[in-house]
């Protein structure tokens, strides 16, 4: 990460470049989780199971109903997967963050570069999935172009608090607990596969609290050209609130580990 003469120093971008170089050497390892698995799920559930869903969901063919949910859930899982073990490992196993702090880099630079890379991963997987969805003929509005930036916002809303969690815990067992009792239920009960209106009132309100449900609702409205369940501004503000609070928690936790 060399700096060219006359170019202003942008430390966060240099940290992002570091992660990008590492990803260039190992990108093929993420092809299955961020591309092939969602496509197989789309074919299996959307085409296979969908053929048995007579009348679709609310008059919408099941494949068309499912695709925006899968795009959002894929972005959600990529964001969390890249924010748990990799971040924990850079603190506990590889000690990468400590080396960067000794460079020296500010905490904001280290955290900012990490966030930029993780958002890049979300952007990449969402763009590819949206292109596949277009090939299946499941996009019915030009608003579908807004799906990718929506997933980036979802990614920021999820990545920030999860990074804070990964930086806080002392054992990787806690990461598996979050996946088992947080990520999997959230994926199943956030409107990806069926409307949350089918849930009991308690589970329905838990779904409303999930950032994934808000992204699913906005993405589905965008691809179908319909109106979301809540006003779009409400969904966006809720996701932004998660991002802001998560950033504060992550910034605080990184400072505690790297400075104190």
Tab-separated table of C-alpha atoms in Angstrom:
chain	number	residue	atom	x	y	z
A	1	UNK	CA	0.000	0.000	0.000
A	2	UNK	CA	2.327	2.675	-1.234
A	3	UNK	CA	1.374	6.311	-1.428
A	4	UNK	CA	2.088	8.188	-4.652
A	5	UNK	CA	3.764	11.621	-4.366
A	6	UNK	CA	1.306	14.482	-4.370
A	7	UNK	CA	-1.681	12.265	-3.492
A	8	UNK	CA	-3.458	13.069	-0.246
A	9	UNK	CA	-3.120	10.321	2.349
A	10	UNK	CA	-6.417	8.479	2.906
A	11	UNK	CA	-5.669	5.843	5.550
A	12	UNK	CA	-9.104	4.165	5.532
A	13	UNK	CA	-8.806	3.596	1.771
A	14	UNK	CA	-5.364	2.128	2.293
A	15	UNK	CA	-6.791	-0.335	4.822
A	16	UNK	CA	-9.544	-1.134	2.328
A	17	UNK	CA	-6.857	-1.763	-0.299
A	18	UNK	CA	-5.146	-4.205	2.066
A	19	UNK	CA	-8.347	-6.246	2.463
A	20	UNK	CA	-9.025	-6.039	-1.254
A	21	UNK	CA	-5.610	-7.465	-2.109
A	22	UNK	CA	-6.210	-10.379	0.264
A	23	UNK	CA	-9.636	-10.975	-1.255
A	24	UNK	CA	-8.147	-11.010	-4.764
A	25	UNK	CA	-6.075	-13.998	-3.715
A	26	UNK	CA	-8.965	-15.968	-2.187
A	27	UNK	CA	-12.178	-14.746	-3.869
A	28	UNK	CA	-12.954	-18.163	-5.346
A	29	UNK	CA	-13.582	-19.514	-1.834
A	30	UNK	CA	-16.663	-17.286	-1.525
A	31	UNK	CA	-18.274	-18.214	-4.856
A	32	UNK	CA	-20.420	-20.996	-3.409
A	33	UNK	CA	-21.777	-19.111	-0.382
A	34	UNK	CA	-22.412	-15.781	-2.114
A	35	UNK	CA	-23.530	-16.959	-5.550
A	36	UNK	CA	-24.051	-20.674	-6.232
A	37	UNK	CA	-25.927	-21.440	-3.002
A	38	UNK	CA	-28.473	-18.598	-3.445
A	39	UNK	CA	-29.020	-19.585	-7.088
A	40	UNK	CA	-29.601	-23.213	-6.098
A	41	UNK	CA	-32.001	-22.013	-3.399
A	42	UNK	CA	-33.786	-19.862	-5.961
A	43	UNK	CA	-34.188	-22.799	-8.321
A	44	UNK	CA	-35.116	-25.259	-5.569
A	45	UNK	CA	-37.606	-23.095	-3.688
A	46	UNK	CA	-38.704	-20.624	-6.322
A	47	UNK	CA	-39.046	-22.977	-9.275
A	48	UNK	CA	-39.405	-26.334	-7.507
A	49	UNK	CA	-41.543	-25.583	-4.445
A	50	UNK	CA	-43.100	-22.576	-6.182
A	51	UNK	CA	-44.730	-24.838	-8.744
A	52	UNK	CA	-46.858	-26.262	-5.925
A	53	UNK	CA	-47.890	-22.850	-4.539
A	54	UNK	CA	-51.149	-22.379	-6.410
A	55	UNK	CA	-51.938	-18.739	-7.068
A	56	UNK	CA	-48.597	-17.593	-5.663
A	57	UNK	CA	-48.498	-15.244	-2.669
A	58	UNK	CA	-51.010	-12.412	-2.777
A	59	UNK	CA	-51.456	-12.993	-6.491
A	60	UNK	CA	-47.696	-12.786	-7.117
A	61	UNK	CA	-45.937	-15.880	-8.538
A	62	UNK	CA	-43.930	-17.487	-5.771
A	63	UNK	CA	-40.638	-17.168	-7.654
A	64	UNK	CA	-41.173	-13.419	-8.090
A	65	UNK	CA	-42.148	-13.153	-4.426
A	66	UNK	CA	-39.110	-15.112	-3.264
A	67	UNK	CA	-36.332	-13.477	-5.300
A	68	UNK	CA	-36.124	-10.098	-3.488
A	69	UNK	CA	-36.177	-11.896	-0.146
A	70	UNK	CA	-33.316	-14.114	-1.242
A	71	UNK	CA	-31.297	-11.126	-2.435
A	72	UNK	CA	-31.746	-9.446	0.951
A	73	UNK	CA	-31.076	-12.612	2.971
A	74	UNK	CA	-27.943	-13.337	0.926
A	75	UNK	CA	-26.631	-9.826	1.583
A	76	UNK	CA	-27.545	-10.297	5.247
A	77	UNK	CA	-25.672	-13.587	5.544
A	78	UNK	CA	-22.640	-12.373	3.594
A	79	UNK	CA	-22.456	-9.296	5.836
A	80	UNK	CA	-22.641	-11.340	9.032
A	81	UNK	CA	-20.412	-14.159	7.854
A	82	UNK	CA	-17.659	-11.725	6.875
A	83	UNK	CA	-18.066	-9.781	10.131
A	84	UNK	CA	-17.812	-12.618	12.647
A	85	UNK	CA	-14.907	-15.079	12.299
A	86	UNK	CA	-12.711	-12.834	10.111
A	87	UNK	CA	-12.979	-9.887	12.517
A	88	UNK	CA	-12.596	-12.109	15.580
A	89	UNK	CA	-9.568	-13.748	13.969
A	90	UNK	CA	-7.871	-10.438	13.239
A	91	UNK	CA	-8.068	-9.696	16.960
A	92	UNK	CA	-7.393	-13.099	18.501
A	93	UNK	CA	-5.485	-15.221	15.971
A	94	UNK	CA	-3.775	-13.126	13.312
A	95	UNK	CA	-3.404	-9.926	15.393
A	96	UNK	CA	-3.809	-7.924	12.169
A	97	UNK	CA	-5.606	-5.008	13.798
A	98	UNK	CA	-2.860	-4.615	16.402
A	99	UNK	CA	-0.262	-4.493	13.639
A	100	UNK	CA	-2.290	-1.859	11.806
A	101	UNK	CA	-2.637	0.163	15.002
A	102	UNK	CA	1.153	0.108	15.319
A	103	UNK	CA	1.585	1.395	11.725
A	104	UNK	CA	0.307	3.809	13.066
A	105	UNK	CA	-3.331	4.056	11.961
A	106	UNK	CA	-6.187	5.590	13.870
A	107	UNK	CA	-9.015	3.375	15.116
A	108	UNK	CA	-11.365	5.173	12.734
A	109	UNK	CA	-9.043	4.297	9.817
A	110	UNK	CA	-8.858	0.605	10.735
A	111	UNK	CA	-12.587	0.320	11.320
A	112	UNK	CA	-13.468	2.433	8.282
A	113	UNK	CA	-11.302	0.375	5.937
A	114	UNK	CA	-12.786	-2.838	7.302
A	115	UNK	CA	-16.327	-1.534	6.831
A	116	UNK	CA	-15.586	-0.426	3.278
A	117	UNK	CA	-14.348	-3.897	2.379
A	118	UNK	CA	-17.339	-5.642	3.959
A	119	UNK	CA	-19.742	-3.307	2.168
A	120	UNK	CA	-17.880	-4.070	-1.061
A	121	UNK	CA	-18.555	-7.784	-0.468
A	122	UNK	CA	-22.258	-7.067	0.054
A	123	UNK	CA	-22.345	-4.865	-3.041
A	124	UNK	CA	-20.678	-7.539	-5.167
A	125	UNK	CA	-22.931	-10.416	-4.097
A	126	UNK	CA	-26.101	-8.303	-4.387
A	127	UNK	CA	-25.216	-7.092	-7.875
A	128	UNK	CA	-24.540	-10.625	-9.101
A	129	UNK	CA	-27.762	-11.940	-7.577
A	130	UNK	CA	-29.794	-9.088	-9.071
A	131	UNK	CA	-28.376	-9.921	-12.502
A	132	UNK	CA	-29.377	-13.567	-12.052
A	133	UNK	CA	-32.861	-12.483	-10.950
A	134	UNK	CA	-33.174	-10.374	-14.105
A	135	UNK	CA	-32.205	-13.422	-16.193
A	136	UNK	CA	-35.069	-15.344	-14.559
A	137	UNK	CA	-37.496	-12.551	-15.533
A	138	UNK	CA	-38.488	-11.785	-11.946
A	139	UNK	CA	-37.911	-8.010	-11.998
A	140	UNK	CA	-41.006	-6.006	-12.898
A	141	UNK	CA	-39.998	-2.407	-12.224
A	142	UNK	CA	-37.103	-0.061	-12.860
A	143	UNK	CA	-37.113	0.479	-9.109
A	144	UNK	CA	-35.347	-2.898	-8.964
A	145	UNK	CA	-32.134	-0.931	-9.548
A	146	UNK	CA	-32.562	0.401	-6.017
A	147	UNK	CA	-32.233	-3.116	-4.590
A	148	UNK	CA	-28.429	-3.074	-4.583
A	149	UNK	CA	-28.024	0.188	-2.612
A	150	UNK	CA	-30.729	-1.104	-0.256
A	151	UNK	CA	-28.578	-4.145	0.482
A	152	UNK	CA	-25.579	-1.912	1.087
A	153	UNK	CA	-27.630	-0.035	3.685
A	154	UNK	CA	-28.740	-3.353	5.192
A	155	UNK	CA	-25.108	-4.425	5.219
A	156	UNK	CA	-24.060	-1.310	7.108
A	157	UNK	CA	-26.943	-1.779	9.571
A	158	UNK	CA	-25.864	-5.356	10.250
A	159	UNK	CA	-22.085	-5.213	9.897
A	160	UNK	CA	-21.519	-2.409	12.417
A	161	UNK	CA	-23.119	-4.066	15.489
A	162	UNK	CA	-21.844	-7.526	14.519
A	163	UNK	CA	-18.282	-6.204	14.259
A	164	UNK	CA	-18.704	-4.740	17.740
A	165	UNK	CA	-19.904	-8.144	18.969
A	166	UNK	CA	-17.022	-10.019	17.300
A	167	UNK	CA	-14.535	-7.584	18.820
A	168	UNK	CA	-16.087	-7.979	22.261
A	169	UNK	CA	-16.384	-11.756	22.767
A	170	UNK	CA	-13.495	-13.832	24.110
A	171	UNK	CA	-14.253	-17.144	22.377
A	172	UNK	CA	-15.387	-18.108	18.897
A	173	UNK	CA	-18.099	-20.247	20.512
A	174	UNK	CA	-20.078	-17.051	20.958
A	175	UNK	CA	-19.985	-16.510	17.194
A	176	UNK	CA	-21.655	-19.862	16.580
A	177	UNK	CA	-24.296	-18.985	19.170
A	178	UNK	CA	-25.144	-15.787	17.318
A	179	UNK	CA	-25.486	-17.719	14.051
A	180	UNK	CA	-27.641	-20.409	15.616
A	181	UNK	CA	-29.960	-18.304	17.740
A	182	UNK	CA	-29.890	-15.022	15.831
A	183	UNK	CA	-29.053	-15.304	12.152
A	184	UNK	CA	-30.907	-18.536	11.276
A	185	UNK	CA	-34.218	-17.617	12.989
A	186	UNK	CA	-34.011	-14.111	11.565
A	187	UNK	CA	-33.555	-15.523	8.061
A	188	UNK	CA	-36.497	-17.910	8.425
A	189	UNK	CA	-38.950	-15.483	10.025
A	190	UNK	CA	-38.306	-12.121	8.323
A	191	UNK	CA	-40.610	-12.482	5.342
A	192	UNK	CA	-38.095	-14.078	2.998
A	193	UNK	CA	-40.069	-17.262	2.315
A	194	UNK	CA	-43.577	-16.313	3.443
A	195	UNK	CA	-45.424	-13.198	4.720
A	196	UNK	CA	-44.814	-12.343	8.369
A	197	UNK	CA	-48.574	-11.853	8.683
A	198	UNK	CA	-48.748	-15.650	8.935
A	199	UNK	CA	-46.760	-15.575	12.174
A	200	UNK	CA	-48.117	-15.264	15.703
A	201	UNK	CA	-48.250	-11.687	17.053
A	202	UNK	CA	-45.120	-12.149	19.196
A	203	UNK	CA	-43.053	-13.571	16.332
A	204	UNK	CA	-44.453	-10.922	14.001
A	205	UNK	CA	-43.171	-8.105	16.184
A	206	UNK	CA	-39.810	-9.829	16.492
A	207	UNK	CA	-39.726	-9.894	12.691
A	208	UNK	CA	-40.532	-6.179	12.588
A	209	UNK	CA	-37.551	-5.563	14.897
A	210	UNK	CA	-35.215	-7.366	12.496
A	211	UNK	CA	-33.335	-5.153	10.015
A	212	UNK	CA	-33.644	-7.978	7.486
A	213	UNK	CA	-37.453	-7.671	7.347
A	214	UNK	CA	-37.203	-3.978	6.483
A	215	UNK	CA	-34.783	-4.700	3.645
A	216	UNK	CA	-36.964	-7.561	2.375
A	217	UNK	CA	-40.036	-5.323	2.320
A	218	UNK	CA	-38.267	-2.534	0.461
A	219	UNK	CA	-36.606	-4.941	-1.979
A	220	UNK	CA	-39.883	-6.720	-2.733
A	221	UNK	CA	-41.658	-3.437	-3.327
A	222	UNK	CA	-38.823	-2.357	-5.641
A	223	UNK	CA	-38.753	-5.517	-7.770
A	224	UNK	CA	-42.543	-5.796	-8.007
A	225	UNK	CA	-43.249	-2.072	-8.357
A	226	UNK	CA	-45.588	-2.064	-5.355
A	227	UNK	CA	-45.871	-0.093	-2.100
A	228	UNK	CA	-44.065	-1.468	0.991
A	229	UNK	CA	-45.998	-2.451	4.119
A	230	UNK	CA	-44.648	0.565	6.015
A	231	UNK	CA	-43.716	3.946	4.477
A	232	UNK	CA	-40.362	3.634	2.724
A	233	UNK	CA	-38.915	6.460	4.817
A	234	UNK	CA	-39.722	4.509	8.000
A	235	UNK	CA	-37.873	1.424	6.737
A	236	UNK	CA	-34.862	3.500	5.682
A	237	UNK	CA	-34.677	5.426	8.939
A	238	UNK	CA	-34.859	2.214	10.938
A	239	UNK	CA	-31.958	0.698	9.009
A	240	UNK	CA	-30.002	3.958	9.335
A	241	UNK	CA	-30.549	3.917	13.109
A	242	UNK	CA	-29.071	0.403	13.308
A	243	UNK	CA	-26.082	1.598	11.261
A	244	UNK	CA	-25.440	4.666	13.439
A	245	UNK	CA	-25.749	2.845	16.757
A	246	UNK	CA	-23.708	-0.064	15.415
A	247	UNK	CA	-20.934	2.272	14.250
A	248	UNK	CA	-20.774	3.852	17.698
A	249	UNK	CA	-20.566	0.435	19.377
A	250	UNK	CA	-17.933	-0.827	16.931
A	251	UNK	CA	-15.859	2.353	17.264
A	252	UNK	CA	-15.994	2.097	21.038
A	253	UNK	CA	-15.059	-1.595	21.086
A	254	UNK	CA	-12.182	-1.217	18.619
A	255	UNK	CA	-10.829	1.676	20.699
A	256	UNK	CA	-11.046	-0.413	23.856
A	257	UNK	CA	-9.093	-3.275	22.258
A	258	UNK	CA	-6.523	-1.260	20.324
A	259	UNK	CA	-5.916	1.803	22.483
A	260	UNK	CA	-6.750	1.038	26.088
